[in-house]
């Protein structure tokens, strides 16, 4: 699996938590949280991040798809996918590239890196 991740990650530039935060703050990137519900409930949410279950990601972000979200505005959209620790998000970003979202990337270290940097987190409402 490590070799697969290396190959996938070589296809795009991953970004760190602070860069992702700044890009989202400026409206230059859409943060997409693919963590499963139990992790979101346990650890909280990133304010402004779009929550999309991993198994729905491609359906919801394909700009040409009939099930797309309003945020899926085009193939030039800069999407930053985040999971818990930055592994599943790499696979998800590669999948988005296959849909033509050529600016898709993922967050190095995932939500845990975001939180470790002291960036904003809010409690999940249950």
Short mmCIF file of C-alpha atoms in Angstrom, two decimals:
data_model
loop_
_atom_site.label_atom_id
_atom_site.label_comp_id
_atom_site.label_asym_id
_atom_site.label_seq_id
_atom_site.Cartn_x
_atom_site.Cartn_y
_atom_site.Cartn_z
CA UNK A 1 0.00 0.00 0.00
CA UNK A 2 2.88 2.39 0.73
CA UNK A 3 4.12 2.07 -2.86
CA UNK A 4 0.64 2.76 -4.21
CA UNK A 5 0.36 5.89 -2.06
CA UNK A 6 3.77 7.10 -3.23
CA UNK A 7 2.76 6.67 -6.89
CA UNK A 8 -0.56 8.43 -6.36
CA UNK A 9 0.93 11.30 -4.39
CA UNK A 10 3.58 11.86 -7.05
CA UNK A 11 0.76 12.92 -9.38
CA UNK A 12 -0.13 16.10 -7.52
CA UNK A 13 1.14 18.49 -4.85
CA UNK A 14 -0.23 17.83 -1.37
CA UNK A 15 -0.67 20.74 1.01
CA UNK A 16 -0.22 21.29 4.71
CA UNK A 17 -2.81 22.39 7.23
CA UNK A 18 -1.83 26.07 7.37
CA UNK A 19 -1.81 26.40 3.57
CA UNK A 20 -5.20 24.67 3.36
CA UNK A 21 -6.60 26.94 6.06
CA UNK A 22 -5.39 30.06 4.28
CA UNK A 23 -6.68 28.92 0.88
CA UNK A 24 -10.10 28.12 2.33
CA UNK A 25 -10.19 31.41 4.25
CA UNK A 26 -9.51 33.33 1.04
CA UNK A 27 -12.16 31.35 -0.86
CA UNK A 28 -9.49 29.77 -3.06
CA UNK A 29 -10.16 26.17 -2.04
CA UNK A 30 -13.02 23.97 -0.93
CA UNK A 31 -12.18 21.82 2.09
CA UNK A 32 -13.93 18.46 1.92
CA UNK A 33 -14.02 16.28 5.03
CA UNK A 34 -14.46 12.59 4.20
CA UNK A 35 -14.03 11.25 7.74
CA UNK A 36 -16.74 8.93 8.91
CA UNK A 37 -19.36 10.20 11.33
CA UNK A 38 -17.89 8.65 14.49
CA UNK A 39 -14.60 10.51 13.98
CA UNK A 40 -16.38 13.78 13.27
CA UNK A 41 -18.47 13.34 16.42
CA UNK A 42 -15.42 12.45 18.50
CA UNK A 43 -12.98 15.08 17.22
CA UNK A 44 -15.16 17.86 15.84
CA UNK A 45 -15.48 19.66 12.54
CA UNK A 46 -13.48 22.19 10.60
CA UNK A 47 -15.63 25.31 10.26
CA UNK A 48 -16.65 25.81 6.64
CA UNK A 49 -15.53 22.36 5.48
CA UNK A 50 -17.99 20.44 3.36
CA UNK A 51 -18.74 17.02 4.84
CA UNK A 52 -19.09 14.35 2.17
CA UNK A 53 -19.01 10.66 3.02
CA UNK A 54 -16.18 8.93 1.15
CA UNK A 55 -18.55 6.60 -0.68
CA UNK A 56 -20.41 9.64 -2.11
CA UNK A 57 -17.43 11.83 -2.96
CA UNK A 58 -17.25 11.28 -6.71
CA UNK A 59 -21.04 11.52 -7.08
CA UNK A 60 -21.16 14.80 -5.19
CA UNK A 61 -18.13 16.57 -6.68
CA UNK A 62 -18.36 15.60 -10.36
CA UNK A 63 -19.31 18.92 -11.99
CA UNK A 64 -21.14 17.04 -14.76
CA UNK A 65 -22.93 14.63 -12.44
CA UNK A 66 -26.64 14.64 -11.81
CA UNK A 67 -26.04 14.23 -8.04
CA UNK A 68 -23.46 16.98 -7.68
CA UNK A 69 -23.48 19.46 -4.83
CA UNK A 70 -23.89 23.19 -5.59
CA UNK A 71 -20.23 23.66 -4.60
CA UNK A 72 -19.13 21.42 -7.51
CA UNK A 73 -18.89 24.36 -9.88
CA UNK A 74 -16.37 23.10 -12.42
CA UNK A 75 -13.26 21.11 -13.16
CA UNK A 76 -11.03 24.03 -12.12
CA UNK A 77 -12.33 23.89 -8.55
CA UNK A 78 -9.50 23.54 -6.05
CA UNK A 79 -10.61 20.77 -3.72
CA UNK A 80 -8.64 19.84 -0.60
CA UNK A 81 -9.76 16.46 0.67
CA UNK A 82 -9.08 15.54 4.26
CA UNK A 83 -9.50 12.34 6.18
CA UNK A 84 -8.33 11.54 9.68
CA UNK A 85 -4.59 11.14 9.07
CA UNK A 86 -4.02 11.74 5.35
CA UNK A 87 -4.14 8.28 3.81
CA UNK A 88 -7.69 7.76 2.50
CA UNK A 89 -7.69 11.36 1.32
CA UNK A 90 -4.78 10.65 -1.04
CA UNK A 91 -6.77 7.90 -2.73
CA UNK A 92 -9.81 10.17 -2.85
CA UNK A 93 -7.85 13.03 -4.44
CA UNK A 94 -6.53 10.65 -7.10
CA UNK A 95 -10.10 9.56 -7.83
CA UNK A 96 -11.16 13.20 -8.24
CA UNK A 97 -8.30 13.69 -10.70
CA UNK A 98 -9.78 10.86 -12.77
CA UNK A 99 -13.04 12.83 -12.90
CA UNK A 100 -11.13 15.79 -14.33
CA UNK A 101 -10.78 17.81 -11.11
CA UNK A 102 -7.14 18.50 -11.91
CA UNK A 103 -6.58 20.83 -8.93
CA UNK A 104 -7.75 18.29 -6.34
CA UNK A 105 -5.29 17.58 -3.56
CA UNK A 106 -5.28 16.33 -0.01
CA UNK A 107 -4.20 17.53 3.37
CA UNK A 108 -0.90 16.09 4.63
CA UNK A 109 -1.65 14.47 8.00
CA UNK A 110 -5.39 14.99 7.66
CA UNK A 111 -7.61 16.32 10.42
CA UNK A 112 -5.09 15.32 13.06
CA UNK A 113 -2.47 17.62 11.50
CA UNK A 114 -5.04 20.42 11.28
CA UNK A 115 -5.84 20.08 14.97
CA UNK A 116 -2.15 19.76 15.94
CA UNK A 117 -1.52 23.12 14.21
CA UNK A 118 -4.14 24.69 16.48
CA UNK A 119 -6.40 25.60 13.56
CA UNK A 120 -10.15 26.12 14.13
CA UNK A 121 -12.23 23.12 15.14
CA UNK A 122 -15.79 23.18 16.36
CA UNK A 123 -17.77 20.48 18.15
CA UNK A 124 -19.96 18.30 15.99
CA UNK A 125 -23.63 18.78 16.75
CA UNK A 126 -25.40 15.49 17.28
#
